[in-house]
Tab-separated table of C-alpha atoms and ligand atoms in Angstrom:
chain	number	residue	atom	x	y	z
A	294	UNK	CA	-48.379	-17.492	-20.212
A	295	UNK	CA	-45.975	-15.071	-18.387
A	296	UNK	CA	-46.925	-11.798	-17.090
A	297	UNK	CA	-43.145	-10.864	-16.685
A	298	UNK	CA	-42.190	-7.991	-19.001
A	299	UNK	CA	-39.451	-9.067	-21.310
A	300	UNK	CA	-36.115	-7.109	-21.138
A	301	UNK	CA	-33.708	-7.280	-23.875
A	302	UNK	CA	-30.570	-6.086	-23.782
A	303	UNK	CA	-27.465	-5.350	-26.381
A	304	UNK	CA	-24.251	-5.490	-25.691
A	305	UNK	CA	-24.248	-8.033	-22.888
A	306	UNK	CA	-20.645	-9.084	-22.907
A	307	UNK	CA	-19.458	-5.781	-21.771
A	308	UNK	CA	-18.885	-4.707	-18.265
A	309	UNK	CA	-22.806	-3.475	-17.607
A	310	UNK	CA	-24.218	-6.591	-19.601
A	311	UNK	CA	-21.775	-9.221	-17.456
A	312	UNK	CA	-22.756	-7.163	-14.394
A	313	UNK	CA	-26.000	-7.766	-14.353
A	314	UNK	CA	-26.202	-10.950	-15.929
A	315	UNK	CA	-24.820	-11.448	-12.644
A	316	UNK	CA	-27.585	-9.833	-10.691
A	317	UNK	CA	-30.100	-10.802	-12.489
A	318	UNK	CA	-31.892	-13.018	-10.320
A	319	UNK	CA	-32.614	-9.580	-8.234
A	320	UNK	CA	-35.340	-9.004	-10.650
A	321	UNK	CA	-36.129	-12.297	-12.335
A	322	UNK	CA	-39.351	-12.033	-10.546
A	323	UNK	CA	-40.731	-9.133	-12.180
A	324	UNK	CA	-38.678	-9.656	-15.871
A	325	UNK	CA	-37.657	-11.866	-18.003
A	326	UNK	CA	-34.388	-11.355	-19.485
A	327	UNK	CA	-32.602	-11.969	-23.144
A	328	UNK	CA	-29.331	-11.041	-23.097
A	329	UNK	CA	-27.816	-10.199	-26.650
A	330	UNK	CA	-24.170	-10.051	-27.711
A	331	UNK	CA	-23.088	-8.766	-30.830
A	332	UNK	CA	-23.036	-11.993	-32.571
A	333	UNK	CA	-27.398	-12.088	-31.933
A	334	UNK	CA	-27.658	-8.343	-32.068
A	335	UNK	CA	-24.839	-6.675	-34.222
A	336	UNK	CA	-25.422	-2.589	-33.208
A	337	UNK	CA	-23.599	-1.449	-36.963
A	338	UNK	CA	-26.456	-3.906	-38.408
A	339	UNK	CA	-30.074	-2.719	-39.531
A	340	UNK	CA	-30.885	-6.297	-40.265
A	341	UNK	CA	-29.728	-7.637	-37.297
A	342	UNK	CA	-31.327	-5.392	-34.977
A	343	UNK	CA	-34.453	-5.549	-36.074
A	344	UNK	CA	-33.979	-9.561	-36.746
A	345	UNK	CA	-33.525	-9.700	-32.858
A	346	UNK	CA	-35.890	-7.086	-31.679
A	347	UNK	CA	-39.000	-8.727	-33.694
A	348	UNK	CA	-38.234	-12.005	-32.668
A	349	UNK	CA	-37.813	-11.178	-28.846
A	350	UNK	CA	-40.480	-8.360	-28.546
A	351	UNK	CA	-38.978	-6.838	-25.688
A	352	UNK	CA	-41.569	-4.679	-23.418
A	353	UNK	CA	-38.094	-2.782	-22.049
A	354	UNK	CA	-34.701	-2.951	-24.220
A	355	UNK	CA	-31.349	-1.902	-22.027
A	356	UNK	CA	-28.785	-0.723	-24.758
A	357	UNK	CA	-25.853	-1.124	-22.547
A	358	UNK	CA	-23.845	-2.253	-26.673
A	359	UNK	CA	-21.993	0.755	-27.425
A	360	UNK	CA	-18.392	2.178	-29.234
A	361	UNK	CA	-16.561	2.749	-26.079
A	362	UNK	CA	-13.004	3.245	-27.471
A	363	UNK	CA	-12.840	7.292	-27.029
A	364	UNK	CA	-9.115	6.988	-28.441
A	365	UNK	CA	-9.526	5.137	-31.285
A	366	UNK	CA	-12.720	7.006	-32.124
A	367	UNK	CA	-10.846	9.681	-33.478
A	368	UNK	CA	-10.001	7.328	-36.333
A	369	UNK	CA	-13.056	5.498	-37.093
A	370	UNK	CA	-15.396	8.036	-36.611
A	371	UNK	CA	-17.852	6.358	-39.313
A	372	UNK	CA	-17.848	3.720	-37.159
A	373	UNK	CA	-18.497	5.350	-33.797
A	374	UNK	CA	-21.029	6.991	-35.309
A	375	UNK	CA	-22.978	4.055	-37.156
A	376	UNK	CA	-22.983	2.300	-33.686
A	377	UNK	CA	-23.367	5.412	-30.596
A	378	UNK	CA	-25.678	7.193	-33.476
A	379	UNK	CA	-27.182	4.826	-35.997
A	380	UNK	CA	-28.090	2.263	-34.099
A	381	UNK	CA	-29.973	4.265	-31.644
A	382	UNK	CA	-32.168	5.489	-34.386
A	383	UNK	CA	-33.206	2.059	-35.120
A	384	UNK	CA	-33.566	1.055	-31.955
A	385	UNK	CA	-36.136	4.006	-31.217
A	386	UNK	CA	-38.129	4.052	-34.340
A	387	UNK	CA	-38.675	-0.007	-33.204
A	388	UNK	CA	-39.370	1.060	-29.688
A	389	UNK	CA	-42.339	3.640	-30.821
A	390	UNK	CA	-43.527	0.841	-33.322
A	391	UNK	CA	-43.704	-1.681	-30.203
A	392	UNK	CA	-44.286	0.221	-27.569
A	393	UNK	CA	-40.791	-0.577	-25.850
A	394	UNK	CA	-39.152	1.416	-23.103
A	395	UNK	CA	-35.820	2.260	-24.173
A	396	UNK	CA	-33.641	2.496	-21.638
A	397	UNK	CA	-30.142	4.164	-23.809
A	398	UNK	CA	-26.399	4.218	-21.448
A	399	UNK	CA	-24.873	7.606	-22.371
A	400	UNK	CA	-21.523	9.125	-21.017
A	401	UNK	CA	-20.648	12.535	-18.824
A	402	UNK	CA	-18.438	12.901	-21.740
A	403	UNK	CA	-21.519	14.871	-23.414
A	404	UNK	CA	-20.723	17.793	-21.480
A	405	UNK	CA	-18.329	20.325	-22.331
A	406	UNK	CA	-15.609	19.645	-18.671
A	407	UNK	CA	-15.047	23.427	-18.964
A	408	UNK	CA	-15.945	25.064	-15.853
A	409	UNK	CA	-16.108	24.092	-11.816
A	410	UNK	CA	-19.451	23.399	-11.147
A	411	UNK	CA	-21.396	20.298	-11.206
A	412	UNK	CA	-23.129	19.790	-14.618
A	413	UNK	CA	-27.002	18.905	-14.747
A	414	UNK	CA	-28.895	16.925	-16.889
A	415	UNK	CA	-30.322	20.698	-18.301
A	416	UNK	CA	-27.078	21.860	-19.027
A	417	UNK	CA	-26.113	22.290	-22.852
A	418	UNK	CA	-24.210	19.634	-23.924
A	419	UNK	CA	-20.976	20.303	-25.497
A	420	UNK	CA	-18.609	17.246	-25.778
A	421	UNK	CA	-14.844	17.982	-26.930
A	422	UNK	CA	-14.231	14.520	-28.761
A	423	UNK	CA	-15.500	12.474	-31.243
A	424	UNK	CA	-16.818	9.421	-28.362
A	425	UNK	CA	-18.554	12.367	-26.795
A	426	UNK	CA	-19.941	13.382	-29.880
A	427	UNK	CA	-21.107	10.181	-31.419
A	428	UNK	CA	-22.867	9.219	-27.364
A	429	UNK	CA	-24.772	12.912	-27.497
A	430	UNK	CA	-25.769	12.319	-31.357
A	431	UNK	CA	-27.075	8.653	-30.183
A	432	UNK	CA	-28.723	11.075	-27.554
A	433	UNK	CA	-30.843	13.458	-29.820
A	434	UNK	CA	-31.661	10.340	-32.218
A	435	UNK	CA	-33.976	8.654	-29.119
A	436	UNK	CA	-34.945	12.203	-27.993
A	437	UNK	CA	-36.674	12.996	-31.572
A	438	UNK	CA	-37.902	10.103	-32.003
A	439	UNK	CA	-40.618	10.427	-29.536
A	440	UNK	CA	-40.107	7.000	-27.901
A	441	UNK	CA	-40.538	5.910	-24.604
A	442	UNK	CA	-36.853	6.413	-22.928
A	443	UNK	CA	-34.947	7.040	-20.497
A	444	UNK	CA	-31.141	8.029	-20.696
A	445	UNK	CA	-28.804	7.624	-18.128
A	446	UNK	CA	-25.237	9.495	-18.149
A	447	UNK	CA	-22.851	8.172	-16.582
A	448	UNK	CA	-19.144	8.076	-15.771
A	449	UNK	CA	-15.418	6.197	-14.945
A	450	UNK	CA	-17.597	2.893	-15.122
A	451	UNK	CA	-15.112	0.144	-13.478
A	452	UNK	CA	-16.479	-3.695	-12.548
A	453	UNK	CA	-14.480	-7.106	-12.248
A	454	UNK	CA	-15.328	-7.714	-15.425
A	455	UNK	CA	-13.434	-6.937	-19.141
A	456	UNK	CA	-10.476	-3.757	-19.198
A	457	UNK	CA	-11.487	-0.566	-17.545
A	458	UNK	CA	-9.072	1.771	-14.893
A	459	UNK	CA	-9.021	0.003	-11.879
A	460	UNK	CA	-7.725	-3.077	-13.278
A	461	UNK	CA	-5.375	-2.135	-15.355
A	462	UNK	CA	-4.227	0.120	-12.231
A	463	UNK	CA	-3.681	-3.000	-9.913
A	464	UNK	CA	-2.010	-4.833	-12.576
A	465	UNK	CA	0.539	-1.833	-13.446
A	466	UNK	CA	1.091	-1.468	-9.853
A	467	UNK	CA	1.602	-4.644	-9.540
A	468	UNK	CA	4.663	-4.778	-12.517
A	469	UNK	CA	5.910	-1.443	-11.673
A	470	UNK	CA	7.575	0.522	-9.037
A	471	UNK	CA	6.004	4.001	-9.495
A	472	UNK	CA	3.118	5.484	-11.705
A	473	UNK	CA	2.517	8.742	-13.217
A	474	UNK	CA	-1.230	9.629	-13.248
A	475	UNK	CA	-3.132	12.094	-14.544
A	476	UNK	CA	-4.127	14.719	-11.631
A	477	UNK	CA	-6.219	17.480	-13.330
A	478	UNK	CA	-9.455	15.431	-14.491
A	479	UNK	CA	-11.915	15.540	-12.094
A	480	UNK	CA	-14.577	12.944	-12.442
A	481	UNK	CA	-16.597	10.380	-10.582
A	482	UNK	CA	-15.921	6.742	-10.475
A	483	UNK	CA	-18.936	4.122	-11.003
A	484	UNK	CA	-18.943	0.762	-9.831
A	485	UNK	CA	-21.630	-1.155	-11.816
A	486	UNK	CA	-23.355	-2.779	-9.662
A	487	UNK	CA	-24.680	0.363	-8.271
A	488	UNK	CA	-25.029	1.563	-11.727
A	489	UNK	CA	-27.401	-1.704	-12.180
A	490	UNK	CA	-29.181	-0.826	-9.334
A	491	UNK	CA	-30.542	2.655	-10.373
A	492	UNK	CA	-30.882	1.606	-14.003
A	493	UNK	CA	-33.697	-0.422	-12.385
A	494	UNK	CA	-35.129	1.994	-9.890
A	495	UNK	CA	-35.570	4.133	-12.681
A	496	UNK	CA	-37.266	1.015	-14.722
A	497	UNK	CA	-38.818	-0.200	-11.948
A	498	UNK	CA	-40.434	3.407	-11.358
A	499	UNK	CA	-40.748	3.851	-14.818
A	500	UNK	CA	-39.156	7.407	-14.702
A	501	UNK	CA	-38.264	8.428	-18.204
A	502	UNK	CA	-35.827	11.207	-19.874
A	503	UNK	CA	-32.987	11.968	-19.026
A	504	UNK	CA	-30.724	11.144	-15.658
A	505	UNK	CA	-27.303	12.238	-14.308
A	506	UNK	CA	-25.512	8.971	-12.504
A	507	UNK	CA	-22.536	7.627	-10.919
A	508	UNK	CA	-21.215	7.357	-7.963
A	509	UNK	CA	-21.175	9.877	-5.332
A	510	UNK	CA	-18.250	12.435	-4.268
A	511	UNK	CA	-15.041	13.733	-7.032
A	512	UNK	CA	-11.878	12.329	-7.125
A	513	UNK	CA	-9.022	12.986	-10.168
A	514	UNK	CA	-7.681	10.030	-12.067
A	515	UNK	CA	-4.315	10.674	-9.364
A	516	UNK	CA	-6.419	10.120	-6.410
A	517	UNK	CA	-8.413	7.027	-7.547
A	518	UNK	CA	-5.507	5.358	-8.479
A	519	UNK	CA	-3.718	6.345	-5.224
A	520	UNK	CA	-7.200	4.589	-3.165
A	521	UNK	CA	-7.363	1.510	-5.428
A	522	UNK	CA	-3.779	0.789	-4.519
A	523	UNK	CA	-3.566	1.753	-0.644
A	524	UNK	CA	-6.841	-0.775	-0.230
A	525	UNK	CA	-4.957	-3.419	-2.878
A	526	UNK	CA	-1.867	-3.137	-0.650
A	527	UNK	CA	0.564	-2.730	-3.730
A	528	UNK	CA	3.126	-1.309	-2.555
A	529	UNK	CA	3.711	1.475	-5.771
A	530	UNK	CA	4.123	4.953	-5.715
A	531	UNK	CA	1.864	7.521	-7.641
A	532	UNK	CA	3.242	10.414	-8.517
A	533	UNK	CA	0.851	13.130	-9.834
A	534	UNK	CA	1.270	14.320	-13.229
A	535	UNK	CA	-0.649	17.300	-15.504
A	536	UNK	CA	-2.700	15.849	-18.463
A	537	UNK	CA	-0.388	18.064	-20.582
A	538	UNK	CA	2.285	15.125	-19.261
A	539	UNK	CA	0.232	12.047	-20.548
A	540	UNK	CA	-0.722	12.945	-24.733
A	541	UNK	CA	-3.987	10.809	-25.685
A	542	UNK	CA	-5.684	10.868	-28.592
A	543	UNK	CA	-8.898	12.458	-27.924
A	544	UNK	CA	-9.113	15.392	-25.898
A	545	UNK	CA	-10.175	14.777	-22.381
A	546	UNK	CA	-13.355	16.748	-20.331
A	547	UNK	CA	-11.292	18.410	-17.971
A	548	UNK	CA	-13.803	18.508	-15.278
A	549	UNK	CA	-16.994	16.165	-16.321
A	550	UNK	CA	-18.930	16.184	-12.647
A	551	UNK	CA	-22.003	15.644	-12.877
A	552	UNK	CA	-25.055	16.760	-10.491
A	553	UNK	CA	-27.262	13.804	-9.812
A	554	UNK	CA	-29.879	15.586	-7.571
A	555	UNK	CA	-32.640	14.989	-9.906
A	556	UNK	CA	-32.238	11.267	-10.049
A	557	UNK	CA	-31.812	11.411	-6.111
A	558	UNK	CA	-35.038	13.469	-5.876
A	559	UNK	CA	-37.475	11.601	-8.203
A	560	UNK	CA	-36.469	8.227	-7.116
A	561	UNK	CA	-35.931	9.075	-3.231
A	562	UNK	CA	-32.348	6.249	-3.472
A	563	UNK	CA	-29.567	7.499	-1.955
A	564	UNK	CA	-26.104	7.270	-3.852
A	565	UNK	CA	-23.215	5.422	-2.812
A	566	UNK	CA	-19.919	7.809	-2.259
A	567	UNK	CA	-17.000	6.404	-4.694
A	568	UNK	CA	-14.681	5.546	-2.000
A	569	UNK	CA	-16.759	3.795	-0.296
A	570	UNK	CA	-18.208	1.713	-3.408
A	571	UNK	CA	-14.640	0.928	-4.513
A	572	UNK	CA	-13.832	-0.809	-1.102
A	573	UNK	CA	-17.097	-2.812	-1.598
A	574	UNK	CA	-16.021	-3.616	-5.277
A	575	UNK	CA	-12.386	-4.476	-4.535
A	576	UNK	CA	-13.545	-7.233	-2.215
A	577	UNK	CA	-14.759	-9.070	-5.889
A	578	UNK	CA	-11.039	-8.351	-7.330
B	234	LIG	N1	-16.725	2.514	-19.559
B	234	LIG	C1	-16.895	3.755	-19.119
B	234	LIG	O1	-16.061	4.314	-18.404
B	234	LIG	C2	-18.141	4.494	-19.495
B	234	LIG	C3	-18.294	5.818	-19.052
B	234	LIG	C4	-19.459	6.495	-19.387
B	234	LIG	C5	-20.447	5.877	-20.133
B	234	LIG	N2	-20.267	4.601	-20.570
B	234	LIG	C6	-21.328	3.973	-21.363
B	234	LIG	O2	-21.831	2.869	-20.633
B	234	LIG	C7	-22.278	1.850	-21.517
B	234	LIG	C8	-21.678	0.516	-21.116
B	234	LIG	O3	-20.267	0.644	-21.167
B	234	LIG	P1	-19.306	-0.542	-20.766
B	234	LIG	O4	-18.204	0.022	-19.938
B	234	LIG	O5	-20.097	-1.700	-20.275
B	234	LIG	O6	-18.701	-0.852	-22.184
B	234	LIG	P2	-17.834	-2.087	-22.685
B	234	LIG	O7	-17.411	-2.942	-21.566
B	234	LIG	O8	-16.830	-1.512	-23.629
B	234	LIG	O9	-18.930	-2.877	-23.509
B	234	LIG	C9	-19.454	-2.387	-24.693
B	234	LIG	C10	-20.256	-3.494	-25.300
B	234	LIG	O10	-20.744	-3.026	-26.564
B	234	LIG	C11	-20.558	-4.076	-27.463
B	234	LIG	N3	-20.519	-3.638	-28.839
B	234	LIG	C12	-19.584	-2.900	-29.466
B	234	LIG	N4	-19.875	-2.809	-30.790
B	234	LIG	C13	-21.025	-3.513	-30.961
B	234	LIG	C14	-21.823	-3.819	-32.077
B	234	LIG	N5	-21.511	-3.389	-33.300
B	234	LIG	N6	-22.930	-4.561	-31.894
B	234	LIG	C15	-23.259	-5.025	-30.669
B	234	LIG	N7	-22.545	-4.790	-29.574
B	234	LIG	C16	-21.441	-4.045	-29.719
B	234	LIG	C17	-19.268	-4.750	-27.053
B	234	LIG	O11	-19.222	-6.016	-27.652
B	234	LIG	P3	-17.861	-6.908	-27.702
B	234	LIG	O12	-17.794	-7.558	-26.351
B	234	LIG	O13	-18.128	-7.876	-28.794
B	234	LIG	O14	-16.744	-5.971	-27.964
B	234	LIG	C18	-19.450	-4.761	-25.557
B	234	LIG	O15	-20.229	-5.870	-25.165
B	234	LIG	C19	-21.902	2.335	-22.927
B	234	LIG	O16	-23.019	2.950	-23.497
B	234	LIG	C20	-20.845	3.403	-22.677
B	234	LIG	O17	-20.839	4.380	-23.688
B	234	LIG	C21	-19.140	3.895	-20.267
């Protein structure tokens, strides 16, 4: 019989569940993996949650399954809510009745953006949009329920895999001539694969609550698109624009930095700077 502990994780078609099914064999020595997609574990389900949790009997379960469309939240908020909400109140009340480490994916979007300095994980959250709200609501579900968790914020996730920023980015410069983007957010970019990484230091060293992450260093939505072009070589121009110039649905943090010296100081890792983890990244594009 295996030793391994047995990881399961939701949402595995998505950009963090395709990134480390691709990195998996990292820590295939120490885990055994079951990767779910919505079809085997269906997040706006009761049923099928627990159907998939009892049959797999995971030691650790990596929600990485989420509503991530912070638009279109604004008109299904039932459903944003019955998957970044609900579902995490199933998932914890069957993590304290197995004695599973929940390991829950939230958002920098939990914090208010108001303000110039860095946020911490003890600052009061205070999101301005219904994403933000459904993520922090998910948030105080695992937090009441006494479970074994830890929650990891994080922000401007990007990979090779499915739509995010950088891709559509290289494929607009590519059809276009110039861009207008967005120059008053200030945020950091994530690359996954370094998001994977500390998601399993913090496993690994079994550190639970609650974590700032992403990468390292502040850029606005302007000068990341201005970087992931210059090292693409597309030859586009950027011109900066307010966020009073580009209308969205949801309202947008204005400034959603976060501080991640606690996760650097309990798990000793250093933190990749954005620019730097972007060159590495692009190499994959
Ligand atoms: N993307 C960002 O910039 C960002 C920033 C901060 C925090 N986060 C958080 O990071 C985590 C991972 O995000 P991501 O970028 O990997 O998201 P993603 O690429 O949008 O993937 C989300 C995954 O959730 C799945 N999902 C949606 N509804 C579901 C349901 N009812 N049942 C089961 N699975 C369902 C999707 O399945 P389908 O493939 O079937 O659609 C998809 O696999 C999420 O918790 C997100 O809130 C993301």
């Amino acid at each position: 019989m295996s030793t391994k502990k047995v990881i399961l994780v939701s949402g595995s078609s998505g950009q963090l569940g395709q990134t480390l099914l691709e990195k998996k064999d990292l820590y295939t020595n120490q885990y055994d993996f079951f990767f779910a997609d919505r079809t085997q574990l269906d997040l706006s389900s009761e049923a099928s949650i627990s159907e998939c949790f009892l049959k797999i009997r995971p030691d650790i379960f990596l929600n990485f399954g989420a509503y991530t469309q912070v638009d279109k939240a604004e008109e299904s908020k039932t459903e944003a809510f019955l998957i970044n909400q609900k579902a995490c109140a199933i998932l914890a009340k069957l993590c304290v009745q197995n004695n599973c480490h929940l390991v829950h994916i939230s958002t920098d979007y939990v914090y208010s953006g108001t303000g110039l300095e860095a946020f911490k994980e003890t600052h009061i959250p205070a999101p301005v949009n219904t994403y933000g709200k459904s993520k922090l609501a998910g948030e105080k579900e695992i937090i009441k329920s006494a479970c074994k968790y830890t929650i990891v914020r994080t922000s401007w996730l990007y990979s090779k895999h499915r739509n995010n920023f950088v891709k559509s980015m290289i494929k607009y410069g590519q059809e276009r001539s110039s861009l207008r983007v967005v120059n008053d957010q200030i945020g950091s970019p994530t690359w996954t694969e370094d998001l994977i990484d500390a998601i399993f230091t913090l496993v690994q060293q079994e550190q639970l609550g609650i974590f700032n992450y992403s990468n390292e260093g502040a850029c606005s939505w302007y000068e990341f698109t201005k970087l992931i072009l210059e090292l693409k070589q597309i030859n586009c121009i950027v011109n900066p624009i307010p966020s009073t110039e580009f209308n969205t649905t949801a309202k947008r943090p204005a400034y959603s930095l976060m501080d991640k010296s606690k996760f650097k100081k309990i798990t000793g890792k250093e933190i990749p700077n954005w620019a730097d983890a972007l060159k590495d990244a692009l190499q994959q594009f």
